[in-house]
Amino acid sequence: MSGGIEAFRAEVAAWMAAHLSGRFAVLKDRGHAGDGEAFPELRKEWERELAAGGWTCPGWPIAHGGRGLSVAEQVVFQEEYARAGGPGRLGHIGEGLVGPTLIAYGTEQQKRRFLPGIRSGSEFWAQGYSEPSAGSDLGNIRTRARRDPVTGDWLVTGQKIWTSLAHLSDWIFVLARCEEGSAGPKGLIFLLMPLRQPGIEIHPIRQIGGGAEFNSVFFDSARAEASCVVGAPGEGWTVAMALLGFERGISTLGQQMGFARELELIVAMAKETGAAADPSIRLRIARAWAGLRAMRYMAIRILADSDDPQARLEGLGYKYHWSNWHRDLGRLGMDVLGAVGVSASDDPRVEKLRQLFFFTRADTVYGGTNEIQLNIIAERGLGMPKEPRGQAG
Ligand SMILES: Cc1cc2nc3c(=O)[nH]c(=O)nc-3n(C[C@H](O)[C@H](O)[C@H](O)COP(=O)(O)OP(=O)(O)OC[C@H]3O[C@@H](n4cnc5c(N)ncnc54)[C@H](O)[C@@H]3O)c2cc1C
């Protein structure tokens, strides 16, 4: 078995070496957090290159056009992709979130319509959950969907915010309120909508690092076809939560390979700048290494046995662990740079560590803030009393 997995590792590594070359060579290590807008058109072509090699959606079942890879093989694929410097995946929302959700909850027609575009790298997706007053409290969604009595389509009006890569995407999945007078998680609908249509405006939001990877998306009677409701109208919350369940998956181990490369860069810079002589920096570097090792064992344990209650409990703490670890790494990078970090520099390594610092501020926000993660650990993991909630809903 281990011979099999090692042969598979060699196959992925060889494919990456052969294909992340030539005109795609500029994509090495690009397009990750804080650099999400790098080479968008070439990265879309890279998605099609991956598709032609059979490397998009490798964990999907064969019946739906995937490779049906085992968990171990998917982990190896992610690790080798990251080790080779594979660029940030523009297809990851489609592949990791929309596809699995449609496979579980979609109609046959929806699967036939949407899975091939995700697999082939020809249709890209954005996530329309958060609103100005519905982030942690997602049940507070106010965007409305009402039925067009003539066509049966859904007409959507409202605003989504922090919508990553909407400006580079073709489709968006939207959680909206379809039952007048409903509150909280009740009365919501999960819709699939083309982003380029009258009634949708996308406005970029500039981030502290200089990029504008996310957006405000405004809807004014924008249309979702009647056939584009996933699950039943009014039951959108169930689908929305199932989708979030797919968010923390196999890609976490690939993500860790990226973290390891960042740590290597920090160690190299610490030697170069002389910061490595500072005992407090040495201590933080050693702690970062130990934290990364702990993260790896945690992830392997969670992935290996998701039915084991102890592994499930550890799973609740995983986001909190990696995001705080990564935020600390961003700070460490800046401290290693010292004055260089705040001076003009055309060294791309300095810019990388600056962007790391800026972007890791967001890690403890998206996908559930620190406070929300701690509530989840306390309530679901440790059985502590639920925090008092307001009267609404
Ligand atoms: C880089 C990035 C990309 C994103 N991409 C997307 C995307 O593509 N699509 C999308 O829909 N959303 C996206 N988001 C939005 C993200 O999901 C929200 O930012 C997140 O859910 C937090 O919501 P909020 O920003 O409204 O903050 P709030 O929920 O308003 O939180 C503000 C503060 O209050 C605290 N707080 C809130 N509730 C509680 C509580 N009950 N107990 C204790 N403290 C509490 C929070 O921890 C936080 O510190 C993205 C965010 C970031 C940073």
Short mmCIF file of C-alpha atoms and ligand atoms in Angstrom, two decimals:
data_model
loop_
_atom_site.label_atom_id
_atom_site.label_comp_id
_atom_site.label_asym_id
_atom_site.label_seq_id
_atom_site.Cartn_x
_atom_site.Cartn_y
_atom_site.Cartn_z
CA MET A 1 0.00 0.00 0.00
CA SER A 2 2.77 2.44 0.96
CA GLY A 3 4.53 1.54 -2.34
CA GLY A 4 1.27 2.47 -4.08
CA ILE A 5 1.00 5.78 -2.32
CA GLU A 6 4.65 6.60 -2.92
CA ALA A 7 4.26 5.78 -6.62
CA PHE A 8 1.25 8.08 -6.64
CA ARG A 9 3.30 10.81 -4.93
CA ALA A 10 5.96 10.47 -7.62
CA GLU A 11 3.29 10.64 -10.34
CA VAL A 12 1.87 13.91 -8.96
CA ALA A 13 5.34 15.41 -8.47
CA ALA A 14 6.35 14.49 -12.02
CA TRP A 15 3.15 15.94 -13.47
CA MET A 16 3.60 19.18 -11.56
CA ALA A 17 7.25 19.49 -12.64
CA ALA A 18 6.32 18.88 -16.28
CA HIS A 19 3.31 21.21 -16.37
CA LEU A 20 4.10 24.06 -13.95
CA SER A 21 6.75 25.13 -16.42
CA GLY A 22 7.00 27.09 -19.66
CA ARG A 23 4.34 29.80 -19.75
CA PHE A 24 2.92 28.57 -16.41
CA ALA A 25 6.28 28.92 -14.60
CA VAL A 26 5.44 32.51 -13.56
CA LEU A 27 2.56 31.14 -11.50
CA LYS A 28 4.86 29.33 -9.05
CA ASP A 29 3.92 30.31 -5.48
CA ARG A 30 1.53 33.01 -6.75
CA GLY A 31 -2.14 33.65 -6.15
CA HIS A 32 -2.21 32.68 -2.48
CA ALA A 33 -3.63 34.69 0.42
CA GLY A 34 -2.98 38.38 -0.10
CA ASP A 35 -2.00 37.73 -3.73
CA GLY A 36 -5.34 36.42 -4.94
CA GLU A 37 -5.51 38.71 -7.95
CA ALA A 38 -2.20 37.64 -9.49
CA PHE A 39 -2.41 36.56 -13.15
CA PRO A 40 -6.17 35.82 -13.12
CA GLU A 41 -6.47 34.83 -16.79
CA LEU A 42 -3.38 32.63 -16.75
CA ARG A 43 -4.56 31.01 -13.54
CA LYS A 44 -7.87 30.18 -15.21
CA GLU A 45 -5.88 28.56 -18.00
CA TRP A 46 -3.90 26.70 -15.35
CA GLU A 47 -7.21 25.33 -14.02
CA ARG A 48 -7.92 23.98 -17.51
CA GLU A 49 -4.40 22.50 -17.65
CA LEU A 50 -5.11 20.73 -14.36
CA ALA A 51 -8.46 19.55 -15.75
CA ALA A 52 -6.83 18.15 -18.88
CA GLY A 53 -4.46 16.17 -16.64
CA GLY A 54 -7.41 14.90 -14.57
CA TRP A 55 -6.31 16.85 -11.48
CA THR A 56 -9.37 19.02 -10.85
CA CYS A 57 -11.88 17.51 -8.42
CA PRO A 58 -9.74 14.38 -7.82
CA GLY A 59 -11.67 13.54 -4.65
CA TRP A 60 -15.10 13.58 -6.32
CA PRO A 61 -16.65 10.19 -7.01
CA ILE A 62 -15.85 8.72 -10.42
CA ALA A 63 -19.58 8.74 -11.26
CA HIS A 64 -19.49 12.55 -11.07
CA GLY A 65 -16.34 12.91 -13.12
CA GLY A 66 -13.78 12.83 -10.30
CA ARG A 67 -10.99 10.33 -9.72
CA GLY A 68 -12.53 8.90 -6.56
CA LEU A 69 -9.18 9.26 -4.76
CA SER A 70 -8.85 7.98 -1.20
CA VAL A 71 -8.26 10.47 1.63
CA ALA A 72 -4.57 9.46 1.71
CA GLU A 73 -4.20 10.06 -2.03
CA GLN A 74 -5.94 13.43 -1.85
CA VAL A 75 -3.60 14.47 0.95
CA VAL A 76 -0.61 13.45 -1.15
CA PHE A 77 -1.97 15.36 -4.12
CA GLN A 78 -2.40 18.51 -2.00
CA GLU A 79 1.06 18.13 -0.49
CA GLU A 80 2.80 17.68 -3.82
CA TYR A 81 0.81 20.50 -5.39
CA ALA A 82 1.98 22.85 -2.62
CA ARG A 83 5.55 21.49 -2.60
CA ALA A 84 5.86 22.22 -6.32
CA GLY A 85 4.71 25.81 -5.71
CA GLY A 86 1.28 25.27 -7.31
CA PRO A 87 -0.62 28.59 -7.58
CA GLY A 88 -3.69 29.52 -5.50
CA ARG A 89 -6.66 27.66 -6.99
CA LEU A 90 -9.28 29.89 -8.57
CA GLY A 91 -11.49 26.82 -8.82
CA HIS A 92 -11.45 25.93 -5.15
CA ILE A 93 -14.93 27.26 -4.24
CA GLY A 94 -16.50 25.28 -7.08
CA GLU A 95 -14.45 22.16 -6.48
CA GLY A 96 -14.43 22.15 -2.69
CA LEU A 97 -17.80 23.68 -1.81
CA VAL A 98 -20.32 23.83 -4.68
CA GLY A 99 -19.53 20.43 -6.20
CA PRO A 100 -19.80 18.37 -3.00
CA THR A 101 -22.97 20.28 -2.02
CA LEU A 102 -24.63 19.58 -5.38
CA ILE A 103 -23.54 15.95 -5.28
CA ALA A 104 -25.26 15.68 -1.87
CA TYR A 105 -28.30 17.96 -2.34
CA GLY A 106 -28.60 18.90 -6.02
CA THR A 107 -31.14 17.60 -8.53
CA GLU A 108 -29.93 15.43 -11.41
CA GLN A 109 -30.43 18.41 -13.71
CA GLN A 110 -28.30 20.67 -11.47
CA LYS A 111 -25.52 18.08 -11.35
CA ARG A 112 -25.58 17.73 -15.15
CA ARG A 113 -25.61 21.50 -15.61
CA PHE A 114 -22.97 22.60 -13.09
CA LEU A 115 -20.50 19.81 -12.28
CA PRO A 116 -18.87 19.65 -15.74
CA GLY A 117 -18.11 23.42 -15.75
CA ILE A 118 -16.42 23.14 -12.35
CA ARG A 119 -14.46 20.05 -13.36
CA SER A 120 -13.27 21.50 -16.66
CA GLY A 121 -12.19 24.85 -15.18
CA SER A 122 -14.59 26.81 -17.36
CA GLU A 123 -16.96 28.15 -14.65
CA PHE A 124 -15.79 29.82 -11.46
CA TRP A 125 -17.82 30.39 -8.30
CA ALA A 126 -18.18 32.90 -5.46
CA GLN A 127 -19.81 32.52 -2.04
CA GLY A 128 -22.70 34.87 -1.19
CA TYR A 129 -23.37 34.38 2.51
CA SER A 130 -22.13 37.41 4.53
CA GLU A 131 -24.03 40.70 4.63
CA PRO A 132 -23.31 43.97 6.42
CA SER A 133 -25.32 42.79 9.44
CA ALA A 134 -25.03 39.05 8.98
CA GLY A 135 -21.55 37.61 9.46
CA SER A 136 -21.09 35.61 12.63
CA ASP A 137 -24.84 35.95 13.02
CA LEU A 138 -25.55 34.51 9.58
CA GLY A 139 -29.19 33.84 10.44
CA ASN A 140 -29.75 37.60 10.31
CA ILE A 141 -29.73 37.58 6.50
CA ARG A 142 -31.90 40.29 4.93
CA THR A 143 -31.35 39.80 1.21
CA ARG A 144 -34.78 38.85 -0.13
CA ALA A 145 -35.87 36.41 -2.81
CA ARG A 146 -39.41 36.65 -4.15
CA ARG A 147 -41.02 34.50 -6.77
CA ASP A 148 -41.75 35.92 -10.21
CA PRO A 149 -45.40 34.84 -10.63
CA VAL A 150 -45.05 34.64 -14.42
CA THR A 151 -41.84 32.61 -14.86
CA GLY A 152 -41.51 30.97 -11.44
CA ASP A 153 -37.93 32.33 -11.25
CA TRP A 154 -36.61 33.97 -8.06
CA LEU A 155 -35.87 37.71 -7.99
CA VAL A 156 -33.19 38.68 -5.49
CA THR A 157 -32.69 42.09 -3.89
CA GLY A 158 -30.12 42.99 -1.23
CA GLN A 159 -26.40 43.16 -0.54
CA LYS A 160 -23.66 40.64 0.08
CA ILE A 161 -20.25 41.68 1.36
CA TRP A 162 -16.67 40.33 1.60
CA THR A 163 -17.45 38.19 -1.45
CA SER A 164 -14.05 36.76 -2.36
CA LEU A 165 -13.12 36.81 -6.06
CA ALA A 166 -16.67 37.69 -7.22
CA HIS A 167 -15.10 39.92 -9.89
CA LEU A 168 -13.31 36.91 -11.36
CA SER A 169 -16.24 34.50 -11.04
CA ASP A 170 -19.13 33.47 -13.29
CA TRP A 171 -21.61 32.18 -10.70
CA ILE A 172 -22.48 32.84 -7.08
CA PHE A 173 -24.44 30.81 -4.55
CA VAL A 174 -26.66 33.05 -2.47
CA LEU A 175 -28.43 32.55 0.83
CA ALA A 176 -31.55 34.75 0.86
CA ARG A 177 -34.79 35.15 2.79
CA CYS A 178 -37.74 33.80 0.79
CA GLU A 179 -40.45 33.78 3.47
CA GLU A 180 -41.82 37.17 4.40
CA GLY A 181 -41.74 37.73 8.19
CA SER A 182 -39.40 34.79 8.88
CA ALA A 183 -36.37 35.24 11.14
CA GLY A 184 -33.15 33.45 11.96
CA PRO A 185 -32.34 30.27 10.07
CA LYS A 186 -35.98 29.68 9.07
CA GLY A 187 -37.44 30.81 5.75
CA LEU A 188 -34.15 30.94 3.79
CA ILE A 189 -33.42 29.75 0.26
CA PHE A 190 -30.16 28.58 -1.36
CA LEU A 191 -29.88 29.87 -4.94
CA LEU A 192 -27.39 29.50 -7.79
CA MET A 193 -27.11 32.72 -9.79
CA PRO A 194 -25.08 33.90 -12.79
CA LEU A 195 -23.02 36.90 -11.70
CA ARG A 196 -23.06 38.63 -15.06
CA GLN A 197 -26.64 39.80 -15.46
CA PRO A 198 -28.60 43.06 -15.20
CA GLY A 199 -29.42 43.67 -11.55
CA ILE A 200 -26.02 42.62 -10.16
CA GLU A 201 -23.25 45.10 -9.44
CA ILE A 202 -19.86 44.11 -8.06
CA HIS A 203 -17.83 46.73 -6.20
CA PRO A 204 -14.26 45.96 -5.08
CA ILE A 205 -13.17 46.47 -1.46
CA ARG A 206 -9.53 47.55 -1.15
CA GLN A 207 -7.60 45.71 1.58
CA ILE A 208 -4.77 46.95 3.78
CA GLY A 209 -2.22 44.98 1.75
CA GLY A 210 -3.18 46.91 -1.40
CA GLY A 211 -5.17 44.20 -3.19
CA ALA A 212 -8.93 44.02 -3.68
CA GLU A 213 -9.67 40.30 -3.53
CA PHE A 214 -13.14 40.70 -2.15
CA ASN A 215 -16.19 42.76 -3.01
CA SER A 216 -19.60 44.09 -2.17
CA VAL A 217 -22.20 42.51 -4.44
CA PHE A 218 -25.47 44.39 -4.88
CA PHE A 219 -28.62 42.66 -6.14
CA ASP A 220 -31.58 44.56 -7.56
CA SER A 221 -34.24 42.11 -8.73
CA ALA A 222 -31.49 39.87 -10.08
CA ARG A 223 -32.76 36.56 -11.41
CA ALA A 224 -32.18 32.96 -10.36
CA GLU A 225 -33.94 30.45 -12.58
CA ALA A 226 -36.59 28.31 -10.90
CA SER A 227 -34.39 25.26 -11.52
CA CYS A 228 -31.50 26.85 -9.59
CA VAL A 229 -32.85 26.35 -6.05
CA VAL A 230 -30.81 23.78 -4.11
CA GLY A 231 -32.98 21.93 -1.58
CA ALA A 232 -36.49 23.19 -0.85
CA PRO A 233 -37.37 26.92 -0.63
CA GLY A 234 -37.42 27.75 3.09
CA GLU A 235 -34.86 25.03 3.87
CA GLY A 236 -31.79 26.90 2.61
CA TRP A 237 -30.11 26.88 6.02
CA THR A 238 -29.69 23.08 5.93
CA VAL A 239 -27.91 23.27 2.56
CA ALA A 240 -25.86 26.31 3.65
CA MET A 241 -24.60 24.54 6.77
CA ALA A 242 -23.81 21.34 4.86
CA LEU A 243 -21.71 23.42 2.47
CA LEU A 244 -19.74 24.90 5.39
CA GLY A 245 -19.07 21.35 6.55
CA PHE A 246 -17.16 20.77 3.29
CA GLU A 247 -15.04 23.88 3.93
CA ARG A 248 -12.66 22.22 6.34
CA GLY A 249 -11.37 19.32 4.34
CA ILE A 250 -8.41 17.70 2.78
CA SER A 251 -6.95 20.96 1.51
CA THR A 252 -5.86 21.76 5.07
CA LEU A 253 -2.82 19.51 4.66
CA GLY A 254 -1.82 21.27 1.44
CA GLN A 255 -2.30 24.53 3.29
CA GLN A 256 0.19 23.30 5.91
CA MET A 257 2.78 22.64 3.23
CA GLY A 258 2.37 26.31 2.29
CA PHE A 259 2.81 27.27 5.96
CA ALA A 260 6.01 25.21 6.11
CA ARG A 261 7.39 27.11 3.11
CA GLU A 262 6.55 30.42 4.81
CA LEU A 263 8.33 29.27 7.98
CA GLU A 264 11.37 28.25 5.90
CA LEU A 265 11.44 31.74 4.39
CA ILE A 266 11.27 33.32 7.86
CA VAL A 267 14.14 31.13 9.09
CA ALA A 268 16.23 32.10 6.04
CA MET A 269 15.47 35.79 6.54
CA ALA A 270 16.23 35.55 10.27
CA LYS A 271 19.70 34.23 9.40
CA GLU A 272 20.19 36.92 6.80
CA THR A 273 19.05 39.87 8.92
CA GLY A 274 20.79 38.66 12.06
CA ALA A 275 17.46 38.34 13.88
CA ALA A 276 18.31 34.66 14.43
CA ALA A 277 20.78 35.79 17.13
CA ASP A 278 17.94 37.23 19.20
CA PRO A 279 16.86 34.64 21.83
CA SER A 280 13.22 35.73 21.77
CA ILE A 281 13.06 35.32 17.96
CA ARG A 282 14.74 31.89 18.21
CA LEU A 283 12.16 30.88 20.78
CA ARG A 284 9.27 32.00 18.57
CA ILE A 285 10.71 30.20 15.54
CA ALA A 286 11.03 26.98 17.53
CA ARG A 287 7.48 27.41 18.85
CA ALA A 288 6.21 27.98 15.32
CA TRP A 289 7.85 24.76 14.20
CA ALA A 290 6.35 22.81 17.11
CA GLY A 291 2.92 24.35 16.48
CA LEU A 292 3.08 23.29 12.84
CA ARG A 293 3.97 19.73 13.78
CA ALA A 294 1.06 19.62 16.23
CA MET A 295 -1.23 20.97 13.50
CA ARG A 296 -0.15 18.23 11.14
CA TYR A 297 -0.90 15.42 13.60
CA MET A 298 -4.20 17.04 14.48
CA ALA A 299 -5.24 17.21 10.81
CA ILE A 300 -4.18 13.63 10.06
CA ARG A 301 -6.14 12.41 13.05
CA ILE A 302 -9.27 14.33 12.04
CA LEU A 303 -9.08 13.19 8.42
CA ALA A 304 -8.29 9.59 9.29
CA ASP A 305 -11.33 8.95 11.46
CA SER A 306 -14.04 11.54 11.18
CA ASP A 307 -16.53 9.25 12.98
CA ASP A 308 -14.40 8.95 16.13
CA PRO A 309 -15.94 11.29 18.78
CA GLN A 310 -12.49 12.28 20.09
CA ALA A 311 -11.33 13.17 16.56
CA ARG A 312 -14.54 15.17 16.08
CA LEU A 313 -13.82 17.07 19.29
CA GLU A 314 -10.32 17.87 18.07
CA GLY A 315 -11.84 18.95 14.77
CA LEU A 316 -13.73 21.69 16.60
CA GLY A 317 -10.44 23.21 17.73
CA TYR A 318 -8.63 22.95 14.42
CA LYS A 319 -9.62 26.28 12.86
CA TYR A 320 -8.79 28.11 16.09
CA HIS A 321 -5.37 26.43 16.24
CA TRP A 322 -4.23 27.00 12.65
CA SER A 323 -5.57 30.54 12.29
CA ASN A 324 -3.94 31.84 15.48
CA TRP A 325 -0.73 29.98 14.66
CA HIS A 326 -0.70 31.60 11.22
CA ARG A 327 -1.46 35.08 12.55
CA ASP A 328 1.47 34.71 14.97
CA LEU A 329 3.66 33.60 12.06
CA GLY A 330 2.73 36.81 10.22
CA ARG A 331 3.89 38.85 13.23
CA LEU A 332 7.06 36.81 13.52
CA GLY A 333 7.88 37.51 9.86
CA MET A 334 7.64 41.26 10.46
CA ASP A 335 9.74 41.08 13.63
CA VAL A 336 12.39 39.12 11.77
CA LEU A 337 12.48 41.82 9.07
CA GLY A 338 12.70 44.59 11.65
CA ALA A 339 13.18 48.03 10.05
CA VAL A 340 13.46 46.43 6.59
CA GLY A 341 9.80 45.45 6.85
CA VAL A 342 8.66 49.06 6.98
CA SER A 343 11.17 50.48 4.49
CA ALA A 344 11.01 50.57 0.71
CA SER A 345 12.40 47.31 -0.68
CA ASP A 346 12.23 45.59 -4.03
CA ASP A 347 13.13 42.21 -2.52
CA PRO A 348 10.09 40.01 -3.32
CA ARG A 349 10.72 38.03 -0.11
CA VAL A 350 10.17 41.18 1.95
CA GLU A 351 6.91 41.89 0.10
CA LYS A 352 5.82 38.29 0.66
CA LEU A 353 6.33 38.59 4.42
CA ARG A 354 4.53 41.94 4.49
CA GLN A 355 1.56 40.43 2.68
CA LEU A 356 1.71 37.47 5.04
CA PHE A 357 1.45 39.85 7.98
CA PHE A 358 -1.49 41.74 6.48
CA PHE A 359 -3.43 38.74 5.27
CA THR A 360 -3.02 36.62 8.37
CA ARG A 361 -4.96 39.31 10.24
CA ALA A 362 -7.98 37.95 8.33
CA ASP A 363 -7.36 34.29 9.18
CA THR A 364 -8.98 34.64 12.58
CA VAL A 365 -12.05 36.27 10.97
CA TYR A 366 -13.20 34.37 7.86
CA GLY A 367 -14.61 30.89 8.20
CA GLY A 368 -15.72 31.74 11.76
CA THR A 369 -14.05 34.33 14.01
CA ASN A 370 -11.94 33.42 17.06
CA GLU A 371 -14.81 34.19 19.43
CA ILE A 372 -17.25 32.07 17.42
CA GLN A 373 -14.76 29.18 17.32
CA LEU A 374 -14.36 29.37 21.09
CA ASN A 375 -18.14 29.37 21.52
CA ILE A 376 -18.33 26.25 19.33
CA ILE A 377 -15.64 24.49 21.39
CA ALA A 378 -17.33 25.49 24.66
CA GLU A 379 -20.89 24.63 23.67
CA ARG A 380 -20.59 21.71 21.25
CA GLY A 381 -17.32 20.26 22.45
CA LEU A 382 -17.42 20.74 26.20
CA GLY A 383 -21.18 20.83 26.73
CA MET A 384 -21.11 24.21 28.47
CA PRO A 385 -24.36 26.22 28.67
CA LYS A 386 -25.24 28.09 25.48
CA GLU A 387 -24.42 31.79 25.47
CA PRO A 388 -27.49 34.00 26.00
CA ARG A 389 -28.94 35.15 22.67
CA GLY A 390 -31.17 38.09 21.78
CA GLN A 391 -34.92 37.77 21.39
CA ALA A 392 -35.02 38.01 17.57
CA GLY A 393 -35.60 34.67 15.90
C1 LIG B 1 -10.51 37.49 3.73
C2 LIG B 1 -11.97 37.27 3.90
C3 LIG B 1 -12.69 36.63 2.90
C4 LIG B 1 -14.07 36.43 3.04
N1 LIG B 1 -14.74 35.84 2.00
C5 LIG B 1 -16.09 35.68 2.10
C6 LIG B 1 -16.83 35.15 1.01
O1 LIG B 1 -16.29 34.83 -0.06
N2 LIG B 1 -18.18 35.04 1.14
C7 LIG B 1 -18.82 35.37 2.28
O2 LIG B 1 -20.04 35.20 2.34
N3 LIG B 1 -18.15 35.91 3.34
C8 LIG B 1 -16.80 36.06 3.27
N4 LIG B 1 -16.10 36.63 4.33
C9 LIG B 1 -16.83 37.12 5.50
C10 LIG B 1 -16.66 36.31 6.77
O3 LIG B 1 -17.39 35.12 6.71
C11 LIG B 1 -17.11 37.21 7.95
O4 LIG B 1 -16.18 38.29 8.02
C12 LIG B 1 -17.14 36.48 9.26
O5 LIG B 1 -18.18 35.53 9.28
C13 LIG B 1 -17.35 37.47 10.45
O6 LIG B 1 -18.46 38.25 10.23
P1 LIG B 1 -18.39 39.84 10.32
O7 LIG B 1 -17.23 40.30 9.51
O8 LIG B 1 -19.73 40.35 9.98
O9 LIG B 1 -18.03 40.18 11.83
P2 LIG B 1 -19.04 40.19 13.05
O10 LIG B 1 -19.85 38.94 13.04
O11 LIG B 1 -19.79 41.48 13.05
O12 LIG B 1 -18.04 40.14 14.27
C14 LIG B 1 -17.42 41.31 14.81
C15 LIG B 1 -16.74 40.91 16.13
O13 LIG B 1 -17.73 40.49 17.07
C16 LIG B 1 -17.43 39.19 17.56
N5 LIG B 1 -18.65 38.42 17.78
C17 LIG B 1 -19.70 38.29 16.94
N6 LIG B 1 -20.64 37.46 17.47
C18 LIG B 1 -20.16 37.07 18.68
C19 LIG B 1 -20.65 36.22 19.70
N7 LIG B 1 -21.84 35.60 19.59
N8 LIG B 1 -19.89 36.04 20.82
C20 LIG B 1 -18.68 36.66 20.94
N9 LIG B 1 -18.16 37.49 20.01
C21 LIG B 1 -18.88 37.68 18.89
C22 LIG B 1 -16.62 38.55 16.44
O14 LIG B 1 -15.81 37.48 16.93
C23 LIG B 1 -15.78 39.72 15.94
O15 LIG B 1 -14.66 39.91 16.74
C24 LIG B 1 -14.73 36.85 4.22
C25 LIG B 1 -14.00 37.48 5.24
C26 LIG B 1 -12.64 37.69 5.09
C27 LIG B 1 -11.91 38.40 6.20
#
